[in-house]
mmCIF file of C-alpha atoms in Angstrom:
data_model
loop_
_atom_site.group_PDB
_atom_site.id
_atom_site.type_symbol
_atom_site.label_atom_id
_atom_site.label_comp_id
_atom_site.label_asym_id
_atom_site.label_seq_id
_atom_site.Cartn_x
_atom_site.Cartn_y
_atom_site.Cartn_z
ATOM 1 C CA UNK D 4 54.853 199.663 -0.548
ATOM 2 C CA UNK D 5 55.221 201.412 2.744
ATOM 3 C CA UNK D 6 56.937 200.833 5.694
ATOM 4 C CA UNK D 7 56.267 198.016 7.639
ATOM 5 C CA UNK D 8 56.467 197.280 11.678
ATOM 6 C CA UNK D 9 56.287 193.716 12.881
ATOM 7 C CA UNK D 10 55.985 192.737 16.710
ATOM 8 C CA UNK D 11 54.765 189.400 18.798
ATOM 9 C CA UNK D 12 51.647 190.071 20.700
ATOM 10 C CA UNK D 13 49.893 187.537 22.930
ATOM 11 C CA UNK D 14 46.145 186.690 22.224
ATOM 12 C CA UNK D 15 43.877 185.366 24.913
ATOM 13 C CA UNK D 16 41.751 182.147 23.410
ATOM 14 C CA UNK D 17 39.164 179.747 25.929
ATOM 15 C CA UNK D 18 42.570 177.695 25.634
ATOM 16 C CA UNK D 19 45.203 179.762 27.178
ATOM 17 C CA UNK D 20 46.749 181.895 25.314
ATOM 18 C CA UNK D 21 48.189 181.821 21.777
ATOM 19 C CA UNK D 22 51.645 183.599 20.524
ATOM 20 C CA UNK D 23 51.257 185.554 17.061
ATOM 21 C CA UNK D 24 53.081 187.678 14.754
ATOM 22 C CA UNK D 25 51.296 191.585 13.879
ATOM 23 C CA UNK D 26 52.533 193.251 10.879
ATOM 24 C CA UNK D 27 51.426 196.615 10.104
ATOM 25 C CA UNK D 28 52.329 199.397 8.347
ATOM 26 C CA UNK D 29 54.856 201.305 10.682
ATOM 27 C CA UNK D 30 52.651 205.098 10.518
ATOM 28 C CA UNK D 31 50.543 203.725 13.425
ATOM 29 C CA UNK D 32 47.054 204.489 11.717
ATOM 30 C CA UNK D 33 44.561 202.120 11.337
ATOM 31 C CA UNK D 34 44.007 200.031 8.534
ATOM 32 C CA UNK D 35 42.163 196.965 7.756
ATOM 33 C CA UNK D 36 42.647 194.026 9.356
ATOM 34 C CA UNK D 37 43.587 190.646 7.719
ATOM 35 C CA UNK D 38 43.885 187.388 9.310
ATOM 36 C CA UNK D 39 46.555 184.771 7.695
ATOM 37 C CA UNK D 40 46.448 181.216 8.613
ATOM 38 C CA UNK D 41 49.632 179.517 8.521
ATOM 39 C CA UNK D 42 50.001 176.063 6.507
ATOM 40 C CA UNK D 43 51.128 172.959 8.634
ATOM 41 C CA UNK D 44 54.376 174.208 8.888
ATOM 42 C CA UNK D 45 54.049 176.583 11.481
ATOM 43 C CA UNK D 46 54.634 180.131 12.231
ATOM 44 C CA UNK D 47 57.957 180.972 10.829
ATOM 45 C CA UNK D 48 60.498 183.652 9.116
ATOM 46 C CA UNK D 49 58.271 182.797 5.931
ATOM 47 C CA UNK D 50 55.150 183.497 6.942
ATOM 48 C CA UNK D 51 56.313 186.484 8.843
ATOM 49 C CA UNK D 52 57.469 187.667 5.397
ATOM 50 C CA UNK D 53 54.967 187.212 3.695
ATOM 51 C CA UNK D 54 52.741 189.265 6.377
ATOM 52 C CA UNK D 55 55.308 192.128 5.790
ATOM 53 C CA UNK D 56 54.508 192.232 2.336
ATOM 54 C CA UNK D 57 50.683 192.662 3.029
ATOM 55 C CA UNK D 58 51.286 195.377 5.441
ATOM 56 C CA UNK D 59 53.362 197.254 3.120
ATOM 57 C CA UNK D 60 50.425 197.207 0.563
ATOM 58 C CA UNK D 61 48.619 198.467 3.376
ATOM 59 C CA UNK D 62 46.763 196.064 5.742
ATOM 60 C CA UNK D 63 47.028 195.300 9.220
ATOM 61 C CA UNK D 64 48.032 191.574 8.825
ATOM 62 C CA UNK D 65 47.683 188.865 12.456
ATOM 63 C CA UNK D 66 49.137 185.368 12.044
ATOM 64 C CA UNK D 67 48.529 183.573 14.736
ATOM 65 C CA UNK D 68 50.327 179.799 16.278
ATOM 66 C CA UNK D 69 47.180 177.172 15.624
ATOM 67 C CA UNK D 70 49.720 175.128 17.388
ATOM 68 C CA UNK D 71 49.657 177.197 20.468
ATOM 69 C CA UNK D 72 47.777 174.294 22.739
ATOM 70 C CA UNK D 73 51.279 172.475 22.382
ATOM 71 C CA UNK D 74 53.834 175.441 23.106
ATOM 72 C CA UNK D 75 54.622 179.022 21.257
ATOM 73 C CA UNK D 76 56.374 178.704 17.591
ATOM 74 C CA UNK D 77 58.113 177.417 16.508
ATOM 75 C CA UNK D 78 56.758 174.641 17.768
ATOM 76 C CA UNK D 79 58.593 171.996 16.027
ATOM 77 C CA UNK D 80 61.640 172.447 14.717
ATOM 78 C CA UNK D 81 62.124 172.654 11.485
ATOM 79 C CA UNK D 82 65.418 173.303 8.820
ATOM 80 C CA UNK D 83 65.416 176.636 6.999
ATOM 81 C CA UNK D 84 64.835 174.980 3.685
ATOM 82 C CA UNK D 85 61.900 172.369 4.167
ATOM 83 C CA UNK D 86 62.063 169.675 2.048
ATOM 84 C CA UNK D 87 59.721 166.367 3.499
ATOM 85 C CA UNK D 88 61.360 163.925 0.864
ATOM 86 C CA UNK D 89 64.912 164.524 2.439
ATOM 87 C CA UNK D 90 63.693 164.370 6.132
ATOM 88 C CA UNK D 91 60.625 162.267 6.086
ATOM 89 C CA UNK D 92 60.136 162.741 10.133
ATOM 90 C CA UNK D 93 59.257 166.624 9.881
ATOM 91 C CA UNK D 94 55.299 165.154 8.574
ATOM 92 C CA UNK D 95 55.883 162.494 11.629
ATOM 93 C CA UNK D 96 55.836 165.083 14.028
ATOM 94 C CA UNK D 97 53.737 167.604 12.551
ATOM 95 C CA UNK D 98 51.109 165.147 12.268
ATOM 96 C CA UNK D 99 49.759 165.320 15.793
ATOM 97 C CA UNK D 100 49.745 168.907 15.901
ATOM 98 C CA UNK D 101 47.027 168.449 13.089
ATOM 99 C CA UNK D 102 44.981 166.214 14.807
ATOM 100 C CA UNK D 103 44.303 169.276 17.379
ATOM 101 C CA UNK D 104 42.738 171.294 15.632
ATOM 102 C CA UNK D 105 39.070 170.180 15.311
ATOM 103 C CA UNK D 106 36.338 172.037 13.914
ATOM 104 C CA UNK D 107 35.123 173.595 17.302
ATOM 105 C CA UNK D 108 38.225 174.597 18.756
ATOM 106 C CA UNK D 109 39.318 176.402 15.377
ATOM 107 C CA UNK D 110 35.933 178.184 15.613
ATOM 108 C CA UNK D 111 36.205 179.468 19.377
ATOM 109 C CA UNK D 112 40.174 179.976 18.366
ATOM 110 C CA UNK D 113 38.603 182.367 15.720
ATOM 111 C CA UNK D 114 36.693 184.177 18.078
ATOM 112 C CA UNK D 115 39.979 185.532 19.563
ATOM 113 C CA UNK D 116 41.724 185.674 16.987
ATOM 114 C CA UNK D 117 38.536 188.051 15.358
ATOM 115 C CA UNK D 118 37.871 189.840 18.418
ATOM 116 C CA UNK D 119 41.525 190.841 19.323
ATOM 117 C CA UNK D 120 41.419 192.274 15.434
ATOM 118 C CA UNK D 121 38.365 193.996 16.536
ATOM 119 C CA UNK D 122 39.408 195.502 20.165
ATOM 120 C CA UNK D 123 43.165 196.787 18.331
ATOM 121 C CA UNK D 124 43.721 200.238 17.601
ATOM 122 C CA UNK D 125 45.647 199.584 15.092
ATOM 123 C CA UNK D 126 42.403 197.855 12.780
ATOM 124 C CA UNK D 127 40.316 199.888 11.335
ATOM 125 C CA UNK D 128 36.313 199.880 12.050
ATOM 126 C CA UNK D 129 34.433 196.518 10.327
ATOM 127 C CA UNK D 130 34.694 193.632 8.914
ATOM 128 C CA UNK D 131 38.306 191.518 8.241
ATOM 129 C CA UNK D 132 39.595 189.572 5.494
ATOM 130 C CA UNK D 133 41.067 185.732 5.920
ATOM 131 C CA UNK D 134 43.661 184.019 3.770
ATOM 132 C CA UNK D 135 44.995 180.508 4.439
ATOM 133 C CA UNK D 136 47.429 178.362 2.864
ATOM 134 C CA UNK D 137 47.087 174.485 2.717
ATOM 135 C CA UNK D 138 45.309 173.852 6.122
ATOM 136 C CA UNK D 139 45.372 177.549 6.644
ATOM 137 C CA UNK D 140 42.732 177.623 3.547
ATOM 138 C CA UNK D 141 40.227 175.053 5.349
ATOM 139 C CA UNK D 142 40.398 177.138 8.430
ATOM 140 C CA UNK D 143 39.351 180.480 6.536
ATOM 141 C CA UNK D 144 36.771 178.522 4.823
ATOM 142 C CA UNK D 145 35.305 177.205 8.345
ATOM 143 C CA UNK D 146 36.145 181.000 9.726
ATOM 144 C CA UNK D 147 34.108 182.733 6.719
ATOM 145 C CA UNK D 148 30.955 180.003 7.765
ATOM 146 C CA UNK D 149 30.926 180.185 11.624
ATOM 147 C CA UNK D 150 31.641 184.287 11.695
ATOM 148 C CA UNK D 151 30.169 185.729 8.555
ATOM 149 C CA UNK D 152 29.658 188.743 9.874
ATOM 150 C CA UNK D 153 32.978 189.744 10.920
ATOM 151 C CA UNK D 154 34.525 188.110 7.342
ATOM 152 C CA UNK D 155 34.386 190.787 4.120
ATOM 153 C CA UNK D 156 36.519 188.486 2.369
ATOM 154 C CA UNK D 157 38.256 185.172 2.551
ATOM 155 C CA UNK D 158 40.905 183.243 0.450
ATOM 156 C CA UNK D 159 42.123 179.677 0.549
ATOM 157 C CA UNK D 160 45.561 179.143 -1.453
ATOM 158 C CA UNK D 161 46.483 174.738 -2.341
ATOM 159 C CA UNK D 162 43.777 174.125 0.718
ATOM 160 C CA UNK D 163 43.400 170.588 1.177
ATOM 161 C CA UNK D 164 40.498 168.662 2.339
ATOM 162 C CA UNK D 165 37.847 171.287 1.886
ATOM 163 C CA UNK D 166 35.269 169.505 0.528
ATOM 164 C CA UNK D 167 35.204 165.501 1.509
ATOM 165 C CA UNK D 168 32.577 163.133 2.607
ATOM 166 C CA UNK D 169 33.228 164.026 6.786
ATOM 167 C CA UNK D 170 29.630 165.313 8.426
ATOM 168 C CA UNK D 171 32.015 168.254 9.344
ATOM 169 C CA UNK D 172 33.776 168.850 6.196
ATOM 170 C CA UNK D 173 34.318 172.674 5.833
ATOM 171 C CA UNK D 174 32.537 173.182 2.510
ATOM 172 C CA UNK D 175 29.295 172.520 4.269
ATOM 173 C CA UNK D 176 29.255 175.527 6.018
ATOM 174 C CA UNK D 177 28.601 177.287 3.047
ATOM 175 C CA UNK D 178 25.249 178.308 3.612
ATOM 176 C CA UNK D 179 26.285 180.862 6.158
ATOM 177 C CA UNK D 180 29.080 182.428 3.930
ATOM 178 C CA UNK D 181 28.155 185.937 3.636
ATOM 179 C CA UNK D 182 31.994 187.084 2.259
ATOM 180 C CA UNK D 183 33.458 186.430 -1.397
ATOM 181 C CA UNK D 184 35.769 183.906 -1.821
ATOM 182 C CA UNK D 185 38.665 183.146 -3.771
ATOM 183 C CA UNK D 186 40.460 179.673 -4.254
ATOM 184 C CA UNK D 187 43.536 179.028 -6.386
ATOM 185 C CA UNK D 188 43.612 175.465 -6.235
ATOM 186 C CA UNK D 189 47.176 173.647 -6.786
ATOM 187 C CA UNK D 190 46.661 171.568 -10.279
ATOM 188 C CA UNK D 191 49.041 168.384 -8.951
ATOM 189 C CA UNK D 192 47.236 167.875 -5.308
ATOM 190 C CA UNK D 193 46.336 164.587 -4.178
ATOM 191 C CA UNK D 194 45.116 166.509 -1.464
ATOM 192 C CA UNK D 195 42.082 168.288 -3.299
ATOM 193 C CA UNK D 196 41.070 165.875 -6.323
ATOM 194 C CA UNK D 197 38.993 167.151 -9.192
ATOM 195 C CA UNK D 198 36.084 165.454 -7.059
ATOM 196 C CA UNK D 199 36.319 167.591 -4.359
ATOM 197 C CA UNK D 200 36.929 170.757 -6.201
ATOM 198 C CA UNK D 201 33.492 169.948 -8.238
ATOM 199 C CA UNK D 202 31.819 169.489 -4.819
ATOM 200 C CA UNK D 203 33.153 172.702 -3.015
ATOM 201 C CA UNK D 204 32.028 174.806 -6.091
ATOM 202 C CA UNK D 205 28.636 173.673 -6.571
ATOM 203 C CA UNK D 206 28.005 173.716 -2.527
ATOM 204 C CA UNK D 207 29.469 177.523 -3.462
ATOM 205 C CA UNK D 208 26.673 178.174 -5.697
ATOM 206 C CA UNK D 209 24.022 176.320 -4.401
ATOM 207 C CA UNK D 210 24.533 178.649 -1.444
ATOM 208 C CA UNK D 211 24.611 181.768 -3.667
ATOM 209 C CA UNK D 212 27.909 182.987 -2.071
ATOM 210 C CA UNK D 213 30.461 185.191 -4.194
ATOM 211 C CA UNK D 214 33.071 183.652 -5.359
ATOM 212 C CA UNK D 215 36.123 182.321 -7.957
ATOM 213 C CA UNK D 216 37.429 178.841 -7.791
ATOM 214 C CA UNK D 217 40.645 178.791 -10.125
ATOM 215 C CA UNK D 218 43.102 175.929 -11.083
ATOM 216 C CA UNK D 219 46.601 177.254 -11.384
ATOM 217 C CA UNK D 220 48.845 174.885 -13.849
ATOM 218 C CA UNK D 221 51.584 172.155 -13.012
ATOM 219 C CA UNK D 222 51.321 173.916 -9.252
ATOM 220 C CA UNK D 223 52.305 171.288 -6.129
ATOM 221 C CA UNK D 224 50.679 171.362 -3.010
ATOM 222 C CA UNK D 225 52.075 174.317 -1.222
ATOM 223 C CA UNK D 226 53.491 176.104 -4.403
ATOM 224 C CA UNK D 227 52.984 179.884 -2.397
ATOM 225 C CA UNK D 228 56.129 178.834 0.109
ATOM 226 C CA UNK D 229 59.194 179.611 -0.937
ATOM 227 C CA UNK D 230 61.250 177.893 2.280
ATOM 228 C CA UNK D 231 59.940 174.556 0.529
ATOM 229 C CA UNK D 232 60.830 172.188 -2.248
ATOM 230 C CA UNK D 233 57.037 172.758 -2.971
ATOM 231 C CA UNK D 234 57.492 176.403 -4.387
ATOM 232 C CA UNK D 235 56.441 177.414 -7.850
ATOM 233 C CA UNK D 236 57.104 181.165 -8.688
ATOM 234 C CA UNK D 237 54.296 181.458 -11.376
ATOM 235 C CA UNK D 238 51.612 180.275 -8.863
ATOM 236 C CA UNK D 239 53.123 182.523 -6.218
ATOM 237 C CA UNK D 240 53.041 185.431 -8.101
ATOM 238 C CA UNK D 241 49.474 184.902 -9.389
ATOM 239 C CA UNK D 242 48.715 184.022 -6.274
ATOM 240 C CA UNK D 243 49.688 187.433 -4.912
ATOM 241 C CA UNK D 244 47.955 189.179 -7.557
ATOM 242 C CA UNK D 245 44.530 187.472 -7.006
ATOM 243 C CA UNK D 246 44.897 188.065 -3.253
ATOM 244 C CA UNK D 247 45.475 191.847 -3.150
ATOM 245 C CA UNK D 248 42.785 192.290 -6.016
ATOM 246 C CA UNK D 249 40.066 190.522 -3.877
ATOM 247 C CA UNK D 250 41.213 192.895 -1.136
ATOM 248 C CA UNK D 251 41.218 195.853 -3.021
ATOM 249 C CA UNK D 252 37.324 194.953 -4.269
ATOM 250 C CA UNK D 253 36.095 193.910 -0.613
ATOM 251 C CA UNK D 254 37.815 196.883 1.612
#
């Protein structure tokens, strides 16, 4: 692991302007760029943590606020330790924020978000690699379709929703995929059933695109996030160890 330098930089979007957090490893030279979608929680300590990690393995890592349309992060307040059971009003207000993000303002969001990656000195020449966690995995799924050739690689981690009956569900993009994928799927998710997991893998293969589609054991919904009661350290770690391998194949 190498040093790591983290900063907020400001990215221009057809929207205004969204806030985001760069980590980077802190020698200045370019390296390749990855793009990490937050989960519903928001931009936050965790996230920015786990960005630092992929820096110090050597990437140039952007997380940007989704949420930026309704103020820079955090933009809802939330306790250090998130636990939705104990404060059932944190989903009451996170829910609008959701509700923002269709399908083509996540894709013209992406063009930013892509082409500040592209314009920085600090990313090196060619294409990026996505990861996403929980919604953060259907927006690197819809990111991989609309910009395939900007996306080496992309990663969804307990995504939800990927694959339902919507005209604009994300797996139906997948056609246009040109990057490999990788899903670890959480095992107890009423948010991804065994139906829709079956459906995003065969619209996978139909579409010939690269990629692995694994079910990690007893795993919750959002078991890569240590600030929740959702955490699971097993699925964490292998979730770490799957993500920096796809990397390492792709870059």
């Amino acid at each position: 692991m190498t040093a790591v330098q983290g900063t907020t930089v400001e990215i221009p979007t057809g929207d205004g302007t969204a806030d985001a957090y760069l980590a980077r490893p802190a020698d200045g030279k370019p390296r390749p760029g990855v793009l990490l979608y937050q989960d519903a929680y928001g931009l936050r300590p965790h996230l920015r943590a786990m960005a630092d990690r992929l820096a110090g393995a050597g990437y140039t890592v952007l997380v940007p606020n989704v949420f930026y349309r309704k103020g820079r992060a955090p933009v809802v307040d939330l306790p250090e330790f998130i636990d939705p059971s104990a404060d059932p009003t944190i989903w009451q207000r996170l829910s609008p924020l959701l509700r923002t993000l269709t399908p083509e303002r996540t894709a013209r969001d992406a063009d930013a978000y892509l082409g500040w990656l592209a314009d920085s000195p600090l990313v090196a020449d060619g294409p990026v690699a996505l990861t996403g966690y929980c919604m953060g995995a259907r927006l690197a799924l819809r990111t991989a379709a609309t910009h395939p050739g900007r996306v080496a690689a992309a990663a969804g981690f307990h995504g939800g929703r990927l694959a339902t009956d919507d005209p604009d569900s994300p797996h139906l993009g997948a056609e246009h995929i040109t990057a490999e994928l990788y899903f670890g799927h959480a095992d107890r998710d009423a948010s991804l059933p065994e139906e829709q997991m079956r459906r995003l893998e065969d619209a996978l293969t139909a579409a010939g695109v690269r990629h692995t589609c694994e079910v990690y054991p007893d795993a919750p919904h959002g078991y890569t996030q240590a600030d929740t009661n959702a955490y699971q350290r097993e699925g964490d770690e292998r979730h770490w160890a799957a993500l920096l391998d796809l990397l390492k194949r792709t870059f």
